[in-house]
mmCIF file of C-alpha atoms in Angstrom:
data_model
loop_
_atom_site.group_PDB
_atom_site.id
_atom_site.type_symbol
_atom_site.label_atom_id
_atom_site.label_comp_id
_atom_site.label_asym_id
_atom_site.label_seq_id
_atom_site.Cartn_x
_atom_site.Cartn_y
_atom_site.Cartn_z
ATOM 1 C CA MET A 289 80.668 112.630 104.506
ATOM 2 C CA ALA A 290 81.505 111.153 101.107
ATOM 3 C CA LEU A 291 83.216 112.272 97.924
ATOM 4 C CA LYS A 292 80.984 112.143 94.840
ATOM 5 C CA GLY A 293 78.970 109.415 96.477
ATOM 6 C CA GLU A 294 82.014 107.384 97.422
ATOM 7 C CA PRO A 295 81.977 105.947 100.967
ATOM 8 C CA LYS A 296 84.928 106.776 103.185
ATOM 9 C CA SER A 297 85.511 103.049 103.631
ATOM 10 C CA THR A 298 87.031 103.042 100.127
ATOM 11 C CA LEU A 299 89.518 105.770 101.110
ATOM 12 C CA TYR A 300 93.054 105.113 102.296
ATOM 13 C CA VAL A 301 95.697 107.187 104.013
ATOM 14 C CA GLY A 302 99.223 106.550 102.799
ATOM 15 C CA ILE A 303 102.040 107.694 105.084
ATOM 16 C CA ASP A 304 105.797 107.912 104.581
ATOM 17 C CA GLY A 305 107.746 109.006 107.650
ATOM 18 C CA GLY A 306 111.469 109.500 108.112
ATOM 19 C CA GLY A 307 114.065 111.384 110.079
ATOM 20 C CA SER A 308 113.211 114.832 108.712
ATOM 21 C CA LYS A 309 109.589 114.807 107.604
ATOM 22 C CA CYS A 310 106.351 112.894 107.252
ATOM 23 C CA ARG A 311 104.157 112.887 104.152
ATOM 24 C CA ALA A 312 100.558 111.706 104.018
ATOM 25 C CA ILE A 313 98.002 111.374 101.248
ATOM 26 C CA VAL A 314 94.302 110.593 101.195
ATOM 27 C CA TYR A 315 93.734 108.184 98.339
ATOM 28 C CA SER A 316 90.543 107.044 96.626
ATOM 29 C CA THR A 317 90.372 103.684 94.898
ATOM 30 C CA THR A 318 88.410 105.363 92.094
ATOM 31 C CA HIS A 319 89.724 108.949 92.031
ATOM 32 C CA GLY A 320 93.387 108.561 93.030
ATOM 33 C CA VAL A 321 95.170 111.050 95.300
ATOM 34 C CA LEU A 322 92.708 113.567 96.748
ATOM 35 C CA GLY A 323 94.823 115.521 99.217
ATOM 36 C CA ASP A 324 98.251 115.578 100.816
ATOM 37 C CA GLY A 325 99.917 116.762 104.005
ATOM 38 C CA LEU A 326 103.432 117.380 105.272
ATOM 39 C CA SER A 327 104.678 117.502 108.860
ATOM 40 C CA GLY A 328 107.805 116.958 110.935
ATOM 41 C CA PRO A 329 110.003 113.924 111.705
ATOM 42 C CA ALA A 330 108.406 110.498 112.051
ATOM 43 C CA ASN A 331 111.004 107.952 113.078
ATOM 44 C CA PRO A 332 109.519 106.154 116.116
ATOM 45 C CA PHE A 333 112.875 104.563 116.950
ATOM 46 C CA GLN A 334 114.289 108.031 117.591
ATOM 47 C CA ASP A 335 111.175 109.606 119.150
ATOM 48 C CA PHE A 336 107.928 107.639 119.334
ATOM 49 C CA GLU A 337 105.724 110.482 120.588
ATOM 50 C CA LEU A 338 107.016 112.887 117.950
ATOM 51 C CA ALA A 339 106.447 110.262 115.261
ATOM 52 C CA ILE A 340 102.781 109.691 116.087
ATOM 53 C CA LYS A 341 102.270 113.451 116.390
ATOM 54 C CA SER A 342 103.746 113.977 112.921
ATOM 55 C CA ILE A 343 101.709 111.109 111.451
ATOM 56 C CA THR A 344 98.502 112.562 112.851
ATOM 57 C CA GLU A 345 99.306 116.110 111.722
ATOM 58 C CA ALA A 346 100.174 115.119 108.156
ATOM 59 C CA SER A 347 97.075 112.909 107.905
ATOM 60 C CA MET A 348 94.849 115.701 109.184
ATOM 61 C CA GLN A 349 96.293 118.157 106.671
ATOM 62 C CA ALA A 350 95.557 115.724 103.850
ATOM 63 C CA ALA A 351 92.038 115.039 105.126
ATOM 64 C CA ILE A 352 91.207 118.733 105.539
ATOM 65 C CA LYS A 353 92.147 119.385 101.907
ATOM 66 C CA VAL A 354 89.438 116.909 100.931
ATOM 67 C CA GLY A 355 86.884 118.476 103.256
ATOM 68 C CA PHE A 356 87.077 115.840 105.987
ATOM 69 C CA ASN A 357 87.714 116.327 109.692
ATOM 70 C CA TYR A 358 89.586 114.378 112.357
ATOM 71 C CA SER A 359 86.754 111.951 113.098
ATOM 72 C CA ASP A 360 86.544 110.984 109.422
ATOM 73 C CA LEU A 361 89.975 109.369 109.688
ATOM 74 C CA GLY A 362 88.247 106.717 111.769
ATOM 75 C CA ASP A 363 86.567 105.427 108.603
ATOM 76 C CA MET A 364 89.806 105.120 106.632
ATOM 77 C CA THR A 365 92.497 102.457 106.475
ATOM 78 C CA ALA A 366 96.091 103.658 106.737
ATOM 79 C CA GLY A 367 99.287 102.186 105.382
ATOM 80 C CA ILE A 368 102.062 103.593 107.574
ATOM 81 C CA ALA A 369 105.618 103.334 106.248
ATOM 82 C CA LEU A 370 108.285 104.493 108.685
ATOM 83 C CA ALA A 371 111.999 104.540 109.255
ATOM 84 C CA GLY A 372 112.926 102.706 112.455
ATOM 85 C CA VAL A 373 110.206 100.032 112.427
ATOM 86 C CA ASN A 374 112.719 97.433 111.265
ATOM 87 C CA ILE A 375 113.480 97.204 115.007
ATOM 88 C CA PRO A 376 110.964 94.592 116.292
ATOM 89 C CA SER A 377 110.065 96.410 119.522
ATOM 90 C CA VAL A 378 109.391 99.627 117.599
ATOM 91 C CA PHE A 379 107.294 97.766 115.030
ATOM 92 C CA ASN A 380 105.197 96.202 117.786
ATOM 93 C CA ALA A 381 104.702 99.568 119.483
ATOM 94 C CA MET A 382 103.461 101.087 116.222
ATOM 95 C CA GLN A 383 101.210 98.107 115.526
ATOM 96 C CA HIS A 384 99.518 98.557 118.899
ATOM 97 C CA TRP A 385 99.261 102.352 118.687
ATOM 98 C CA LYS A 386 95.663 103.498 119.202
ATOM 99 C CA SER A 387 95.602 105.442 115.974
ATOM 100 C CA PRO A 388 92.797 107.686 114.679
ATOM 101 C CA PHE A 389 92.275 105.347 111.711
ATOM 102 C CA LYS A 390 89.801 102.524 111.186
ATOM 103 C CA GLN A 391 92.831 100.261 111.036
ATOM 104 C CA HIS A 392 96.493 100.743 110.239
ATOM 105 C CA LEU A 393 99.146 98.494 108.786
ATOM 106 C CA VAL A 394 102.822 99.180 109.449
ATOM 107 C CA LEU A 395 105.780 98.534 107.162
ATOM 108 C CA THR A 396 109.295 99.857 106.730
ATOM 109 C CA ASP A 397 109.943 102.943 104.646
ATOM 110 C CA LEU A 398 112.222 100.763 102.524
ATOM 111 C CA HIS A 399 109.487 98.272 101.691
ATOM 112 C CA ALA A 400 107.036 101.040 100.835
ATOM 113 C CA ALA A 401 109.590 102.851 98.695
ATOM 114 C CA CYS A 402 110.202 99.665 96.710
ATOM 115 C CA LEU A 403 106.495 98.919 96.275
ATOM 116 C CA GLY A 404 105.774 102.467 95.153
ATOM 117 C CA ALA A 405 108.788 102.803 92.886
ATOM 118 C CA HIS A 406 107.917 99.626 91.009
ATOM 119 C CA SER A 407 104.095 99.740 91.252
ATOM 120 C CA GLY A 408 104.035 96.714 93.531
ATOM 121 C CA GLY A 409 106.300 94.638 91.296
ATOM 122 C CA ASP A 410 109.810 93.314 91.763
ATOM 123 C CA GLY A 411 112.663 95.790 91.995
ATOM 124 C CA ALA A 412 115.230 97.459 94.212
ATOM 125 C CA VAL A 413 115.664 100.853 95.854
ATOM 126 C CA ILE A 414 118.469 102.798 97.469
ATOM 127 C CA ILE A 415 117.340 105.440 99.941
ATOM 128 C CA ALA A 416 119.659 108.417 100.269
ATOM 129 C CA GLY A 417 117.981 111.031 102.419
ATOM 130 C CA THR A 418 118.438 111.898 106.071
ATOM 131 C CA GLY A 419 119.355 108.224 106.455
ATOM 132 C CA SER A 420 120.489 105.583 103.984
ATOM 133 C CA CYS A 421 119.710 101.947 103.219
ATOM 134 C CA GLY A 422 118.934 99.557 100.405
ATOM 135 C CA TYR A 423 116.167 97.060 99.699
ATOM 136 C CA ALA A 424 115.371 94.572 96.947
ATOM 137 C CA SER A 425 112.432 92.250 96.376
ATOM 138 C CA VAL A 426 112.814 89.716 93.569
ATOM 139 C CA ASN A 427 110.834 86.508 93.032
ATOM 140 C CA GLY A 428 109.695 86.435 96.648
ATOM 141 C CA GLN A 429 113.216 86.953 97.991
ATOM 142 C CA SER A 430 114.018 90.188 99.824
ATOM 143 C CA LEU A 431 117.311 91.786 100.835
ATOM 144 C CA THR A 432 117.834 94.697 103.219
ATOM 145 C CA ILE A 433 121.156 96.519 103.511
ATOM 146 C CA GLY A 434 121.841 99.063 106.215
ATOM 147 C CA ALA A 435 118.898 100.713 108.010
ATOM 148 C CA HIS A 436 121.030 100.668 111.167
ATOM 149 C CA GLY A 437 120.339 104.240 112.228
ATOM 150 C CA PHE A 438 122.461 107.292 112.904
ATOM 151 C CA PRO A 439 125.250 107.793 113.936
ATOM 152 C CA HIS A 440 126.433 104.157 113.967
ATOM 153 C CA GLY A 441 124.909 103.519 110.525
ATOM 154 C CA ASP A 442 123.359 105.517 107.664
ATOM 155 C CA LYS A 443 126.667 105.945 105.856
ATOM 156 C CA GLY A 444 126.365 108.014 102.693
ATOM 157 C CA SER A 445 123.226 109.773 103.941
ATOM 158 C CA GLY A 446 122.601 113.477 104.428
ATOM 159 C CA ALA A 447 123.107 113.092 108.175
ATOM 160 C CA TRP A 448 126.363 111.183 107.675
ATOM 161 C CA ILE A 449 127.659 113.805 105.249
ATOM 162 C CA GLY A 450 126.853 116.537 107.773
ATOM 163 C CA LEU A 451 128.605 114.642 110.558
ATOM 164 C CA GLN A 452 131.720 114.220 108.416
ATOM 165 C CA ALA A 453 131.709 117.973 107.825
ATOM 166 C CA VAL A 454 131.599 118.657 111.558
ATOM 167 C CA GLU A 455 134.431 116.197 112.232
ATOM 168 C CA HIS A 456 136.530 117.867 109.536
ATOM 169 C CA CYS A 457 135.914 121.318 111.013
ATOM 170 C CA LEU A 458 137.011 120.179 114.474
ATOM 171 C CA LEU A 459 140.237 118.703 113.088
ATOM 172 C CA ALA A 460 140.926 121.828 111.039
ATOM 173 C CA MET A 461 140.408 124.120 114.017
ATOM 174 C CA ASP A 462 142.806 121.984 116.065
ATOM 175 C CA GLN A 463 145.248 122.325 113.166
ATOM 176 C CA LEU A 464 145.238 118.562 112.653
ATOM 177 C CA GLY A 465 143.616 118.907 109.257
ATOM 178 C CA GLN A 466 143.761 121.383 106.418
ATOM 179 C CA ASP A 467 141.560 124.457 106.355
ATOM 180 C CA SER A 468 138.845 124.537 103.734
ATOM 181 C CA ILE A 469 135.944 126.307 102.083
ATOM 182 C CA LEU A 470 133.758 123.806 103.910
ATOM 183 C CA ARG A 471 134.892 125.019 107.333
ATOM 184 C CA GLN A 472 134.100 128.576 106.306
ATOM 185 C CA LYS A 473 130.622 127.573 105.141
ATOM 186 C CA ILE A 474 129.965 125.765 108.423
ATOM 187 C CA ALA A 475 131.024 129.047 110.061
ATOM 188 C CA ALA A 476 133.176 127.212 112.572
ATOM 189 C CA ASP A 477 135.834 129.356 114.254
ATOM 190 C CA ASN A 478 135.942 127.877 117.741
ATOM 191 C CA PRO A 479 135.817 124.112 118.363
ATOM 192 C CA LEU A 480 134.002 124.415 121.684
ATOM 193 C CA ASP A 481 131.361 126.676 120.151
ATOM 194 C CA LEU A 482 130.825 124.146 117.379
ATOM 195 C CA VAL A 483 130.588 121.258 119.837
ATOM 196 C CA SER A 484 128.007 123.146 121.885
ATOM 197 C CA LYS A 485 125.896 123.659 118.744
ATOM 198 C CA VAL A 486 125.990 120.073 117.509
ATOM 199 C CA SER A 487 126.001 118.087 120.750
ATOM 200 C CA GLY A 488 122.883 115.960 121.165
ATOM 201 C CA GLN A 489 121.374 117.073 117.879
ATOM 202 C CA PRO A 490 119.146 114.650 115.909
ATOM 203 C CA PRO A 491 120.009 113.293 112.448
ATOM 204 C CA ARG A 492 117.938 115.947 110.675
ATOM 205 C CA PHE A 493 120.219 118.649 112.132
ATOM 206 C CA TYR A 494 123.266 117.068 110.515
ATOM 207 C CA ALA A 495 121.348 116.432 107.285
ATOM 208 C CA ARG A 496 120.712 120.171 107.010
ATOM 209 C CA LEU A 497 124.493 120.664 106.803
ATOM 210 C CA ALA A 498 124.780 118.401 103.754
ATOM 211 C CA PRO A 499 123.893 121.129 101.198
ATOM 212 C CA LEU A 500 126.903 123.114 102.437
ATOM 213 C CA VAL A 501 129.143 120.149 101.644
ATOM 214 C CA PHE A 502 127.740 119.929 98.122
ATOM 215 C CA GLU A 503 128.229 123.682 97.668
ATOM 216 C CA ALA A 504 131.830 123.495 98.872
ATOM 217 C CA ALA A 505 132.512 120.554 96.552
ATOM 218 C CA GLU A 506 131.125 122.484 93.583
ATOM 219 C CA GLU A 507 133.498 125.328 94.480
ATOM 220 C CA GLY A 508 136.458 122.968 94.288
ATOM 221 C CA ASP A 509 136.920 122.067 97.969
ATOM 222 C CA VAL A 510 138.850 118.786 97.992
ATOM 223 C CA ILE A 511 137.746 117.912 101.545
ATOM 224 C CA ALA A 512 134.073 118.215 100.588
ATOM 225 C CA GLN A 513 134.651 116.293 97.372
ATOM 226 C CA ASN A 514 136.310 113.466 99.297
ATOM 227 C CA ILE A 515 133.408 113.276 101.761
ATOM 228 C CA LEU A 516 130.908 113.044 98.921
ATOM 229 C CA GLN A 517 132.994 110.508 97.029
ATOM 230 C CA GLU A 518 133.109 108.279 100.106
ATOM 231 C CA ALA A 519 129.338 108.608 100.380
ATOM 232 C CA GLY A 520 128.938 107.765 96.703
ATOM 233 C CA ASP A 521 131.272 104.784 96.958
ATOM 234 C CA TYR A 522 129.258 103.350 99.842
ATOM 235 C CA LEU A 523 125.915 103.849 98.089
ATOM 236 C CA SER A 524 127.421 102.230 94.993
ATOM 237 C CA GLN A 525 128.417 99.206 97.083
ATOM 238 C CA VAL A 526 124.829 99.009 98.312
ATOM 239 C CA GLY A 527 123.585 99.238 94.736
ATOM 240 C CA GLU A 528 125.914 96.505 93.485
ATOM 241 C CA LYS A 529 124.819 94.193 96.294
ATOM 242 C CA LEU A 530 121.168 94.796 95.408
ATOM 243 C CA LEU A 531 121.875 94.218 91.717
ATOM 244 C CA SER A 532 123.246 90.766 92.581
ATOM 245 C CA LEU A 533 119.599 89.687 92.950
ATOM 246 C CA ASN A 534 118.968 90.778 89.338
ATOM 247 C CA PRO A 535 116.070 93.134 90.057
ATOM 248 C CA PRO A 536 114.340 94.368 86.881
ATOM 249 C CA LYS A 537 114.705 97.972 88.063
ATOM 250 C CA LEU A 538 116.791 99.979 90.546
ATOM 251 C CA THR A 539 115.634 103.345 91.892
ATOM 252 C CA LEU A 540 117.420 105.976 93.978
ATOM 253 C CA ILE A 541 115.131 107.853 96.374
ATOM 254 C CA GLY A 542 115.689 110.570 98.960
ATOM 255 C CA GLY A 543 116.552 114.188 99.564
ATOM 256 C CA ILE A 544 120.160 114.046 98.332
ATOM 257 C CA THR A 545 119.418 111.853 95.300
ATOM 258 C CA ALA A 546 120.032 114.388 92.531
ATOM 259 C CA ARG A 547 123.250 115.773 94.000
ATOM 260 C CA ILE A 548 124.855 112.475 95.033
ATOM 261 C CA LEU A 549 124.141 110.757 91.697
ATOM 262 C CA PRO A 550 127.373 111.955 89.984
ATOM 263 C CA TYR A 551 129.418 110.336 92.778
ATOM 264 C CA LEU A 552 128.030 106.845 92.127
ATOM 265 C CA THR A 553 129.918 104.372 89.973
ATOM 266 C CA SER A 554 128.822 104.269 86.341
ATOM 267 C CA LYS A 555 127.781 100.630 86.791
ATOM 268 C CA VAL A 556 125.169 101.585 89.375
ATOM 269 C CA ARG A 557 124.306 105.012 87.967
ATOM 270 C CA ASN A 558 123.461 103.566 84.550
ATOM 271 C CA LYS A 559 121.033 101.065 86.110
ATOM 272 C CA ILE A 560 118.982 103.682 87.953
ATOM 273 C CA THR A 561 115.470 104.459 86.716
ATOM 274 C CA ASP A 562 112.843 106.911 87.949
ATOM 275 C CA ALA A 563 110.341 105.800 90.579
ATOM 276 C CA GLU A 564 106.851 105.153 89.206
ATOM 277 C CA HIS A 565 105.127 106.246 92.420
ATOM 278 C CA PRO A 566 106.178 107.697 95.795
ATOM 279 C CA PRO A 567 106.449 105.635 99.008
ATOM 280 C CA GLU A 568 103.028 106.847 100.195
ATOM 281 C CA ILE A 569 101.461 104.938 97.307
ATOM 282 C CA GLY A 570 103.626 101.958 98.204
ATOM 283 C CA ALA A 571 102.220 102.053 101.747
ATOM 284 C CA ILE A 572 98.689 101.999 100.348
ATOM 285 C CA LEU A 573 99.506 99.107 98.002
ATOM 286 C CA TYR A 574 100.804 97.177 101.002
ATOM 287 C CA ALA A 575 97.646 97.884 103.013
ATOM 288 C CA GLN A 576 95.398 96.864 100.125
ATOM 289 C CA ASN A 577 97.328 93.654 99.493
ATOM 290 C CA LYS A 578 97.340 92.770 103.185
ATOM 291 C CA ILE A 579 93.601 93.338 103.543
ATOM 292 C CA ASN A 580 92.828 91.367 100.375
ATOM 293 C CA ALA A 581 95.005 88.477 101.554
ATOM 294 C CA ASP A 582 93.368 88.443 104.995
ATOM 295 C CA THR A 583 89.915 88.505 103.394
ATOM 296 C CA GLN A 584 90.813 85.602 101.123
ATOM 297 C CA ASN A 585 92.193 83.612 104.057
ATOM 298 C CA ARG A 586 88.983 84.135 106.015
ATOM 299 C CA LYS A 587 86.910 82.965 103.067
ATOM 300 C CA THR A 588 89.091 79.887 102.685
ATOM 301 C CA ASN A 589 88.841 79.084 106.400
ATOM 302 C CA ASP A 590 85.060 79.620 106.403
ATOM 303 C CA HIS A 591 84.703 77.353 103.385
ATOM 304 C CA SER A 592 86.831 74.665 105.046
ATOM 305 C CA ALA A 593 84.814 74.905 108.259
ATOM 306 C CA SER A 594 81.490 74.651 106.437
ATOM 307 C CA GLY A 595 82.773 71.714 104.380
#
């Protein structure tokens, strides 16, 4: 099956997977984005099987919108950008996954976000979604900050904000901290009940509590405001470290971007520009560049051998 005479070999699947959701697009080198899909969490460090399930589901949704079926994915190249693949063992597992695609190339969500935001050029990004991290690529030099995972990392993220809210509620209910609008919004009246609800929950569970913290802060809750200010201060530190490389542009990406922006320092906030493209496009740019480089290397090696 082809689109307007275009072979499927010129189609790409771009994937961006994180702690809460996975997005996929089918992309034509001549017609642009043809279809998109959205599924559940895709962080293979947290849950490998769930990640590949989400990747497949989102890709299928995107393909179906174009009129393709599952087997057609086998003619397409995929760029797969994921949280968690900065861990070498996880990266290797994803690289060797028997995917439904013709071939797939794996990169971090950070790298893809930066490539997409700056159309493949130099720049920096701060991710503030379920997790948090920073990445810059300038003149061939790259810098990664964070990406350590939840709960021991991801400070300033939606999941971290939610965890801080839970910790505050437990202290308040033990009368070791002041009561607040935030505790009322979390609907926490009994510490053991709250512990039973949150114990063992994944990062996305805590990230879903973050909007309540923003709401409480907007209603004047000092506890919520302090949590968000600490998050903003950390993300500002990340931004200032990235800016030390003098990237031409800095972009803030992620689910809490709009609401956390006022808590950043003016120095960082004033440097932030809109992303030119989403991470899914960045994943495709990476795949295209990698394939072109490999093709050029083969040609060079063949020429050397024949010479």
